[in-house]
Amino acid sequence: ELSLLGLHLGGAELLFDGVKNHHVTLPGQSDPWDMKQLLAWIRGNMLKERPELFMQGDTVRPGILVLINDADWELMGELEYQLQDQDNVVFISTLHGG
Amino acid sequence: MCQVEEDYNGLECNQEKITVPTLNRKCMKCKEGTAVLIIRVNDAFCRSCFKEYFIHKFRAMLGKNRVIFPQEKVLLAVSGGTASCSMLSQVQEGLSREAPKKLRFVPGIIYIDDGGACGRSAEERQRSNALLKSIFTETGFTYFIVSLEQVFSLPTSVLVPGTSDPDPSNPSYKQAVDQYIKEKQTLTEENVASAVAQLNIEDSAYSPEHKLALERLFSSMKTLTAKEDMLQTLRQHLILHIARENGYSKVMMGDSCSRLAVKLLSNIALGRGAALASDTGFSDPRYGDVVIVRPMRDYSSKEIAFYSRMFNVPSVFISGLDTKTHDKASIQRLTESFVTNLQFDFPSTVSTIYRTSEKLHTVMPPQSQTAEPASKCLLCLCTLDTKVDKASAFHATLVSEQLSQIKLQDPSLDAPAQSAEQCCTEGQGCGPGGCCSSNRLPSHQDLKTLLCYSCRLTIKDMVATNTLPPYIITEAEKRQKRSQMKMEISEYLLEDDEEDGGTAAL
């Protein structure tokens, strides 16, 4: 099992019933969880509405930034990053800021 | 175009996004710290270098442009979003005593509560107003929380560009700074701050009639594009009014680089190409006495989002007109989605658009200083671009519009217009109830001559122009009467460049 802390900011929380903080426990599986699987899981289990505003295909919609443990996910391999227990994942929507 | 330091990273060979899977990459600046984010195409920064870079960029932007003089009153337009809140925190940072080269102006904050136009409930609005109020009081600056409904009590002077005060002893920027440093001993910052802090205005109350009027105005606009445009216009007017009333000569907007790139393209699509330089440039002088500046225009939304997350800049997310709408809901929305998606695959999209916008300059016609208000658009105050000659593209659109309209030249429609003319040309003043009385509300036709091309399109999208706020309607009538009068007496007017050929010296 994998325990994660999720955060939705900048408007992204609107797609999750307005809830910003999420404590998520992913079911255990043989292969380690990667971001791609996490996103698919979020789409299936957490997104309350309008999936197209959060995801585009396999990845997040352009305009949504992802931070893993407060670092840019581009530095961590993006979708290929393998999640570890107690990781902190933040999604920030930049489309309605300022 | 071939400059020495030109960054051609994304332009040549349509280079796609480089995914360099590197863990524990080092910061490109200090080469020591672990990189925590990537900005631009492939620049990795560590936390402290990023902070330095971010703060430095703000100062450099203000320093490079040199438009804000010491002790000047500057109004910060904050929408609650991350970009304007980051701007606020940069101003705070810059004004703090520890900063080596302190910023030297007097800030105020303004927030426009446009929930009435966006369909938010009173509780939601109160909630976000309270959150913002706590952020603002934290800063210690004067703040104004104004609801958009206040546009219904604006005076017509808002639509007239003011003249900037031509101080005869107007020093150059450098001289002004030196002078200020010498005089600094006589005025302590604390006194100013405390006196000014007592002026906080929370005018978030609004009357039910105004609320209803605002709702009627926005429901009479048929498209989201027109709504967004009208909202932007009204917001600008309100900010301008507050700035003028309280002696602010500059307004800082928090438009980021990404936002401005989207604005540039969508403005072209909306027909505002003529005003691009002032709409997206660093400074916008169209209001005369109040200059709009955009110090955040060099920051991408990624940089702003990261900075505000990493360094805990307080912000409040407030949903707007286009929140959660689909991609094709409005021109602005579509352009945003286009640019954002393109940026994803070609990461130099936004910076290319931005660099192009930097090269735009407004050509000031020589007599623009003395131009009467009539030659500016009623709503957006840019120079009217619709009085052009027959060989222009604009004229072609007019002709095709006329040709494609159904020919119902109803004689009964013409009659009121004629009688209106007769009423005034007979040399008698119009009594009450005549054509000049304010009971006659402007139709689309009337307003058109006072508006620039894209404002015309916005008004065309309105079902009922009488829902416009009173100050707009009154000013429109005034200008129409004036131009009508001018037409009537035109044969008696001396042309400016008429030579003395007519009067024979006897």
XYZ file of C-alpha atoms in Angstrom:
604
model
C 0.000 0.000 0.000
C 1.113 3.479 -0.759
C 0.153 6.517 1.238
C 0.198 9.869 -0.521
C -0.593 13.452 0.274
C -2.299 15.298 -2.528
C -2.964 18.999 -2.921
C -4.977 20.845 -5.529
C -4.401 24.532 -5.952
C -5.073 27.452 -8.188
C -8.531 26.401 -9.138
C -7.847 22.726 -9.699
C -9.727 22.032 -6.492
C -12.951 22.952 -8.247
C -12.803 19.631 -10.001
C -12.510 17.809 -6.722
C -15.544 19.197 -4.964
C -13.560 22.187 -3.754
C -11.387 20.014 -1.560
C -7.755 21.040 -1.648
C -6.091 18.534 0.608
C -6.339 14.842 -0.029
C -4.863 11.992 1.873
C -4.755 9.076 -0.484
C -3.943 5.430 0.034
C -3.239 3.514 -3.121
C -3.853 -0.212 -3.159
C -0.749 -2.372 -3.115
C 0.400 -3.963 -6.327
C 3.385 -5.929 -7.523
C 4.915 -3.214 -9.685
C 5.643 0.129 -8.109
C 3.112 2.871 -8.805
C 4.209 5.469 -11.311
C 2.700 8.877 -12.054
C 0.949 7.629 -15.132
C -0.933 5.076 -13.108
C -1.615 7.588 -10.396
C -3.216 9.955 -12.867
C -5.364 7.207 -14.251
C -6.368 6.298 -10.724
C -7.244 9.911 -9.938
C -9.332 10.153 -13.051
C -11.186 7.031 -12.132
C -11.597 7.529 -8.407
C -11.328 11.165 -7.451
C -12.311 13.442 -10.271
C -15.863 14.500 -9.691
C -16.506 16.235 -12.972
C -15.089 17.437 -16.283
C -12.101 15.105 -16.625
C -11.010 16.969 -19.739
C -10.232 20.003 -17.605
C -7.690 18.018 -15.623
C -6.271 15.493 -17.989
C -5.469 15.243 -21.612
C -4.853 11.726 -22.741
C -2.422 10.076 -20.373
C -1.002 13.179 -18.845
C -2.243 16.309 -17.161
C -3.773 19.007 -19.281
C -1.296 21.680 -20.409
C -1.456 24.509 -17.947
C -1.511 22.277 -14.893
C 1.776 22.061 -13.046
C 2.778 19.044 -11.052
C 5.120 19.140 -8.089
C 6.417 16.002 -6.439
C 7.830 16.710 -2.995
C 8.001 20.384 -3.880
C 10.062 19.831 -6.987
C 9.111 20.153 -10.616
C 8.064 16.785 -11.968
C 9.990 17.518 -15.155
C 13.087 16.914 -13.103
C 11.771 13.629 -11.811
C 10.883 12.000 -15.073
C 7.273 13.187 -15.283
C 5.009 10.250 -15.961
C 7.732 7.698 -15.397
C 8.487 8.762 -11.863
C 7.924 5.952 -9.426
C 6.001 6.918 -6.362
C 7.282 6.282 -2.889
C 5.443 6.071 0.364
C 4.522 9.452 1.904
C 5.246 11.341 -1.297
C 3.621 14.730 -1.619
C 2.016 15.499 -4.953
C 0.716 18.986 -5.772
C -1.331 20.011 -8.807
C -1.467 23.714 -9.564
C -3.685 25.089 -12.260
C -2.136 28.117 -13.908
C -5.013 28.863 -16.193
C -6.905 31.314 -14.012
C -4.230 32.994 -12.010
C -3.353 36.643 -11.555
C 16.087 39.894 -36.112
C 19.540 38.391 -35.911
C 20.601 39.634 -32.545
C 23.622 38.292 -30.765
C 21.803 36.929 -27.763
C 18.678 35.799 -29.530
C 17.371 32.597 -28.096
C 16.543 30.357 -31.004
C 16.044 27.317 -28.863
C 12.592 26.384 -29.916
C 12.402 28.082 -33.269
C 14.833 26.169 -35.380
C 13.966 22.657 -36.564
C 10.705 22.772 -34.574
C 12.473 21.348 -31.606
C 10.108 19.397 -29.442
C 10.100 19.390 -25.714
C 13.274 17.854 -24.391
C 12.523 15.376 -21.696
C 15.814 14.892 -19.995
C 15.141 12.348 -17.309
C 17.584 13.509 -14.710
C 17.297 13.080 -11.033
C 19.401 15.204 -8.743
C 20.234 17.618 -11.454
C 22.340 20.535 -10.352
C 21.261 24.134 -10.463
C 22.591 25.775 -13.587
C 23.433 28.953 -11.778
C 25.231 28.035 -8.598
C 26.101 24.560 -9.795
C 25.819 23.298 -6.246
C 22.231 23.134 -5.131
C 19.862 20.446 -6.277
C 17.548 21.776 -8.910
C 13.937 21.953 -7.933
C 12.377 23.370 -11.036
C 12.847 23.913 -14.732
C 11.855 27.174 -16.317
C 12.015 28.339 -19.909
C 13.145 25.497 -22.091
C 15.717 23.729 -20.018
C 17.032 25.921 -17.221
C 17.162 24.198 -13.886
C 17.291 26.275 -10.740
C 17.711 25.455 -7.096
C 15.429 27.017 -4.538
C 17.575 29.915 -3.431
C 18.802 30.836 -6.886
C 15.234 30.806 -8.113
C 14.157 33.156 -5.374
C 16.972 35.524 -6.204
C 16.169 35.323 -9.884
C 12.505 36.032 -9.278
C 13.093 39.015 -7.043
C 15.776 40.416 -9.272
C 13.565 40.247 -12.307
C 10.949 42.430 -10.674
C 13.426 45.110 -9.738
C 15.100 44.956 -13.118
C 11.768 45.427 -14.847
C 10.995 48.545 -12.839
C 14.529 49.832 -13.059
C 14.784 49.311 -16.792
C 11.617 51.176 -17.545
C 12.063 54.021 -15.122
C 8.522 55.235 -15.126
C 7.836 55.096 -11.423
C 9.231 58.089 -9.654
C 10.082 58.237 -5.965
C 7.189 59.027 -3.632
C 4.730 58.424 -6.417
C 1.460 56.834 -5.427
C 1.020 53.510 -7.166
C -2.141 51.456 -7.047
C -1.693 47.686 -7.208
C -4.573 45.958 -8.921
C -4.966 42.608 -7.207
C -7.414 40.015 -8.392
C -6.596 37.456 -5.741
C -4.831 35.187 -8.188
C -1.235 34.056 -7.845
C 0.247 36.550 -10.311
C -1.143 39.689 -8.707
C -0.496 38.364 -5.219
C 3.092 37.608 -6.197
C 3.325 41.145 -7.471
C 2.058 42.363 -4.116
C 4.649 40.308 -2.279
C 7.399 41.623 -4.559
C 6.356 45.175 -3.787
C 6.384 44.384 -0.085
C 9.771 42.807 -0.454
C 11.083 45.743 -2.401
C 9.860 48.322 0.061
C 11.190 46.578 3.114
C 14.095 48.117 4.879
C 16.506 45.291 4.362
C 16.420 45.520 0.607
C 19.698 46.938 -0.689
C 18.118 49.149 -3.274
C 14.763 49.935 -1.828
C 11.809 50.634 -4.031
C 10.606 54.090 -3.402
C 6.957 54.553 -4.116
C 3.807 54.666 -2.007
C 1.600 51.662 -2.708
C -2.113 51.138 -2.403
C -4.123 48.024 -3.222
C -7.358 47.715 -5.113
C -9.524 44.676 -5.496
C -12.651 44.671 -7.648
C -15.294 42.237 -6.550
C -16.937 41.213 -9.799
C -18.979 38.389 -8.344
C -22.171 40.110 -9.421
C -21.223 39.714 -13.045
C -19.917 36.168 -12.633
C -22.941 34.847 -10.839
C -21.372 34.264 -7.441
C -23.557 34.314 -4.379
C -23.380 37.019 -1.727
C -21.915 34.594 0.815
C -19.178 33.498 -1.561
C -18.310 37.090 -2.261
C -18.223 37.996 1.388
C -16.047 35.016 2.104
C -13.438 35.860 -0.504
C -13.576 39.554 0.413
C -12.801 38.654 4.025
C -9.898 36.432 3.000
C -8.464 39.156 0.827
C -8.990 41.757 3.489
C -6.862 39.746 5.901
C -4.128 39.454 3.268
C -4.246 43.170 2.617
C -4.180 44.247 6.246
C -1.139 42.030 6.696
C 0.757 44.228 4.237
C -0.056 47.471 6.010
C -0.837 49.255 2.769
C -3.984 51.240 2.068
C -6.492 49.055 0.317
C -9.755 49.459 -1.539
C -12.213 46.619 -1.877
C -14.790 47.794 -4.393
C -17.671 45.897 -5.880
C -18.270 46.112 -9.600
C -21.801 47.348 -8.944
C -20.210 50.726 -8.199
C -19.914 51.348 -11.944
C -23.487 52.502 -11.798
C -22.444 55.533 -9.819
C -19.389 56.488 -11.838
C -19.096 59.984 -13.288
C -18.649 60.595 -17.000
C -15.184 62.005 -16.380
C -13.927 58.424 -16.301
C -14.337 58.260 -20.064
C -12.244 61.329 -20.701
C -8.496 60.889 -20.719
C -6.855 63.253 -18.288
C -3.794 65.254 -19.018
C -0.693 64.258 -17.166
C 0.608 67.057 -15.030
C 3.406 68.685 -17.044
C 5.475 69.841 -14.139
C 7.715 72.593 -15.472
C 10.441 71.594 -13.058
C 10.004 67.988 -14.100
C 13.316 66.356 -13.327
C 14.673 63.411 -15.139
C 14.351 60.083 -13.400
C 17.888 60.114 -12.058
C 17.581 63.627 -10.741
C 14.320 62.744 -9.064
C 15.918 59.827 -7.283
C 18.871 61.913 -6.111
C 16.583 64.636 -4.891
C 14.533 62.125 -2.977
C 17.539 60.640 -1.249
C 18.556 64.103 -0.064
C 15.119 64.885 1.259
C 14.614 61.528 2.868
C 15.657 62.661 6.302
C 12.733 65.016 6.637
C 10.043 62.430 6.110
C 10.008 59.194 8.009
C 8.317 56.273 6.349
C 6.383 55.269 9.413
C 4.459 58.526 9.602
C 3.338 58.272 6.043
C 2.327 54.650 6.379
C 0.255 55.133 9.493
C -1.545 58.169 8.158
C -2.330 56.455 4.929
C -3.419 53.213 6.556
C -6.369 54.969 8.072
C -7.791 55.590 4.652
C -8.718 51.982 4.008
C -11.911 51.820 2.127
C -14.061 48.809 2.062
C -16.765 49.804 -0.288
C -17.874 46.297 -0.919
C -21.437 47.181 -0.098
C -23.736 47.650 -3.029
C -27.363 48.583 -3.392
C -29.875 46.011 -4.642
C -30.799 48.235 -7.604
C -27.214 48.316 -8.755
C -26.922 44.575 -8.298
C -29.973 44.071 -10.436
C -28.726 46.550 -13.004
C -25.411 44.726 -13.262
C -27.133 41.396 -13.715
C -29.346 42.863 -16.395
C -26.359 44.317 -18.173
C -24.558 41.017 -18.312
C -27.563 38.958 -19.231
C -28.197 41.269 -22.151
C -24.874 40.194 -23.665
C -25.353 37.249 -25.885
C -21.882 35.789 -26.033
C -19.266 35.031 -23.411
C -16.716 36.871 -25.546
C -18.726 40.080 -25.242
C -19.253 39.530 -21.534
C -15.569 39.088 -20.870
C -14.786 42.156 -22.911
C -17.375 44.267 -21.123
C -16.215 43.026 -17.731
C -12.662 44.003 -18.564
C -13.765 47.463 -19.712
C -15.903 48.148 -16.658
C -13.201 46.928 -14.328
C -10.677 49.272 -15.937
C -13.024 52.216 -15.559
C -13.599 51.505 -11.914
C -9.896 51.129 -11.188
C -9.201 54.329 -13.080
C -11.811 56.206 -11.109
C -10.501 55.045 -7.741
C -6.958 55.891 -8.824
C -7.932 59.395 -9.869
C -10.050 60.054 -6.811
C -7.229 59.126 -4.486
C -4.315 60.708 -6.242
C -2.704 57.602 -7.686
C -0.804 58.314 -10.857
C 0.180 54.739 -11.648
C -1.647 51.426 -11.593
C 0.260 48.132 -11.557
C -1.417 45.146 -13.159
C -0.344 41.579 -12.562
C -0.458 40.295 -16.137
C 2.117 37.571 -16.604
C 4.007 36.796 -19.795
C 1.765 33.839 -20.570
C -1.359 35.858 -19.940
C -0.147 38.679 -22.155
C 0.724 36.301 -24.969
C -2.831 35.006 -24.862
C -4.143 38.554 -24.628
C -2.145 39.613 -27.649
C -3.549 36.911 -29.865
C -7.082 37.158 -28.605
C -7.047 40.942 -28.980
C -6.112 40.515 -32.604
C -9.012 38.112 -32.969
C -11.305 40.599 -31.257
C -10.355 43.396 -33.587
C -8.143 45.343 -31.205
C -5.048 45.120 -33.323
C -4.604 48.880 -33.398
C -4.182 49.111 -29.637
C -1.884 46.100 -29.197
C 1.122 48.078 -28.058
C -0.725 49.711 -25.180
C -2.784 46.637 -24.325
C 0.224 44.376 -23.921
C 3.201 46.651 -23.457
C 4.849 47.606 -20.214
C 3.085 50.908 -19.927
C -0.305 51.981 -21.152
C -0.657 55.744 -21.343
C -4.109 56.002 -22.842
C -5.757 57.476 -19.753
C -3.398 60.417 -19.633
C -3.064 61.179 -15.975
C -3.020 57.571 -14.822
C -0.522 55.215 -16.429
C -1.024 51.453 -16.318
C 2.168 49.448 -15.894
C 2.699 45.714 -16.073
C 5.764 44.719 -14.091
C 4.983 40.998 -14.158
C 5.075 40.753 -17.888
C 8.390 38.943 -17.932
C 7.257 36.062 -15.733
C 5.737 32.905 -17.128
C 2.799 31.455 -15.233
C 4.949 28.493 -14.250
C 7.490 30.725 -12.524
C 4.749 32.577 -10.696
C 2.969 29.411 -9.614
C 6.176 27.858 -8.336
C 7.267 30.960 -6.508
C 3.955 31.406 -4.766
C 3.873 27.775 -3.750
C 7.461 27.570 -2.581
C 7.523 30.838 -0.715
C 3.982 30.788 0.564
C 2.546 33.809 -1.143
C -1.032 34.035 0.099
C -3.579 34.088 -2.658
C -7.262 33.415 -3.012
C -8.718 31.551 -5.921
C -11.831 33.313 -7.154
C -13.790 31.846 -9.991
C -14.421 34.137 -12.907
C -16.653 34.308 -15.922
C -14.823 31.619 -17.798
C -14.021 29.167 -15.033
C -14.846 25.620 -15.982
C -16.121 26.623 -19.391
C -15.195 24.483 -22.322
C -12.501 25.413 -24.788
C -14.717 27.056 -27.361
C -16.875 29.096 -25.018
C -15.315 32.407 -25.998
C -12.562 33.803 -28.180
C -10.420 34.525 -25.148
C -10.879 31.019 -23.822
C -10.111 29.433 -27.159
C -6.948 31.469 -27.565
C -5.812 30.528 -24.086
C -6.309 26.870 -24.813
C -4.548 27.209 -28.163
C -1.494 28.911 -26.742
C -1.275 26.666 -23.696
C -1.494 23.519 -25.753
C 1.028 24.771 -28.256
C 3.354 25.751 -25.435
C 3.235 22.208 -24.171
C 4.839 20.831 -27.297
C 6.875 23.874 -28.251
C 8.063 25.514 -25.051
C 9.245 28.696 -26.683
C 5.812 29.666 -27.951
C 5.004 32.125 -25.220
C 8.404 33.751 -25.183
C 8.321 34.189 -28.956
C 4.951 35.884 -28.800
C 6.194 37.993 -25.911
C 9.284 39.063 -27.756
C 7.185 40.025 -30.744
C 4.964 42.123 -28.534
C 7.989 43.957 -27.179
C 8.710 45.205 -30.645
C 5.332 46.850 -30.991
C 5.186 50.566 -30.523
C 2.363 52.996 -30.919
C 2.928 55.641 -33.507
C 1.768 58.865 -31.966
C 0.287 61.187 -34.558
C 1.683 64.692 -34.081
C -1.587 66.315 -33.047
C -2.642 63.633 -30.602
C -1.942 65.844 -27.604
C -4.694 68.238 -28.581
C -7.194 65.698 -29.841
C -10.656 66.224 -28.405
C -12.252 63.369 -26.508
C -14.440 62.649 -29.475
C -11.648 60.981 -31.345
C -11.148 58.332 -28.659
C -13.298 55.263 -28.331
C -16.061 55.773 -25.790
C -15.398 52.526 -23.967
C -11.768 51.561 -24.264
C -10.305 55.029 -24.785
C -7.987 53.957 -27.542
C -7.736 56.158 -30.581
C -10.612 55.589 -32.939
C -9.463 53.495 -35.817
C -12.694 53.641 -37.732
C -12.396 56.943 -39.491
C -10.270 55.602 -42.257
C -10.380 56.106 -45.941
C -12.217 54.164 -48.563
C -9.360 51.919 -49.584
C -9.046 50.276 -46.185
C -10.010 46.832 -44.983
C -12.376 48.419 -42.499
C -14.326 50.132 -45.221
C -14.587 46.807 -47.031
C -16.168 45.187 -43.961
C -18.698 48.002 -43.761
C -19.639 47.625 -47.384
C -20.052 43.876 -47.143
C -22.121 44.300 -43.994
C -24.487 46.645 -45.761
C -24.745 44.436 -48.782
C -25.491 41.336 -46.774
C -28.217 42.925 -44.713
C -31.770 42.155 -45.702
C -33.233 45.063 -47.560
C -35.896 46.212 -45.214
C -35.475 49.924 -45.554
C -38.675 50.466 -43.647
C -39.829 54.035 -44.249
C -41.214 54.218 -40.728
C -37.707 53.682 -39.374
C -36.345 56.635 -41.276
C -39.047 58.998 -40.160
C -38.039 59.431 -36.530
C -34.465 60.163 -37.576
C -35.592 62.822 -39.983
C -37.892 64.459 -37.558
C -35.065 64.496 -35.030
C -32.860 66.364 -37.478
C -35.594 68.799 -38.329
C -36.231 69.408 -34.705
C -32.723 70.671 -34.112
C -31.965 72.394 -37.396
C -34.836 74.756 -37.155
C -32.786 76.730 -34.769
C -35.136 76.148 -31.905
C -33.877 74.480 -28.811
C -35.549 71.243 -28.135
C -38.060 71.385 -25.389
C -38.473 68.516 -22.995
C -39.455 65.416 -24.846
C -37.635 66.538 -27.957
C -34.904 64.547 -29.550
C -32.255 65.955 -27.258
C -33.907 64.909 -24.064
C -32.289 62.142 -22.160
C -35.377 60.020 -22.543
C -34.217 58.949 -25.924
C -31.845 56.071 -25.285
C -29.053 55.412 -27.735
C -29.619 52.691 -30.251
C -26.884 50.516 -31.669
C -26.564 52.837 -34.632
C -25.930 55.851 -32.457
C -23.247 54.253 -30.357
C -21.380 52.816 -33.297
C -19.846 56.077 -34.422
C -18.319 56.608 -31.001
C -16.675 53.227 -30.697
C -13.620 51.518 -32.058
C -14.070 48.433 -34.184
C -13.920 45.824 -31.467
C -16.066 47.770 -28.981
C -18.631 47.988 -31.745
C -18.652 44.229 -31.958
C -19.160 43.960 -28.227
C -22.076 46.381 -28.280
C -23.521 44.623 -31.276
C -23.741 41.543 -29.102
C -25.959 43.335 -26.637
C -29.669 42.858 -26.741
C -30.477 46.119 -25.008
C -28.008 48.995 -24.873
C -30.098 50.770 -22.276
C -28.687 48.381 -19.675
C -25.345 50.161 -19.948
C -24.371 52.152 -16.881
C -25.596 55.767 -16.860
C -22.178 57.362 -17.219
C -21.656 55.631 -20.556
C -25.062 56.569 -21.898
C -24.735 60.191 -20.800
C -21.285 60.626 -22.280
C -22.430 58.962 -25.508
C -25.278 61.410 -25.874
C -23.038 64.339 -25.140
C -20.595 63.328 -27.844
C -23.310 62.712 -30.358
C -24.878 66.094 -29.756
C -21.505 67.700 -30.085
C -20.665 66.004 -33.350
C -24.098 66.818 -34.684
C -23.643 70.429 -33.743
C -20.236 70.442 -35.320
C -21.732 69.148 -38.531
C -24.345 71.871 -38.549
C -21.904 74.679 -38.085
C -19.145 73.092 -40.121
C -19.472 75.522 -42.978
C -18.844 78.379 -40.591
C -15.755 76.849 -39.061
C -12.355 77.961 -40.231
C -10.157 75.106 -41.176
C -6.861 75.025 -39.374
C -4.749 74.817 -42.451
C -6.804 77.108 -44.621
C -4.656 79.739 -46.174
C -5.731 83.297 -46.336
C -6.776 82.845 -49.910
C -10.419 83.380 -49.135
C -10.222 86.795 -47.604
C -9.042 89.311 -50.037
C -7.204 92.115 -48.370
C -8.745 95.336 -49.320
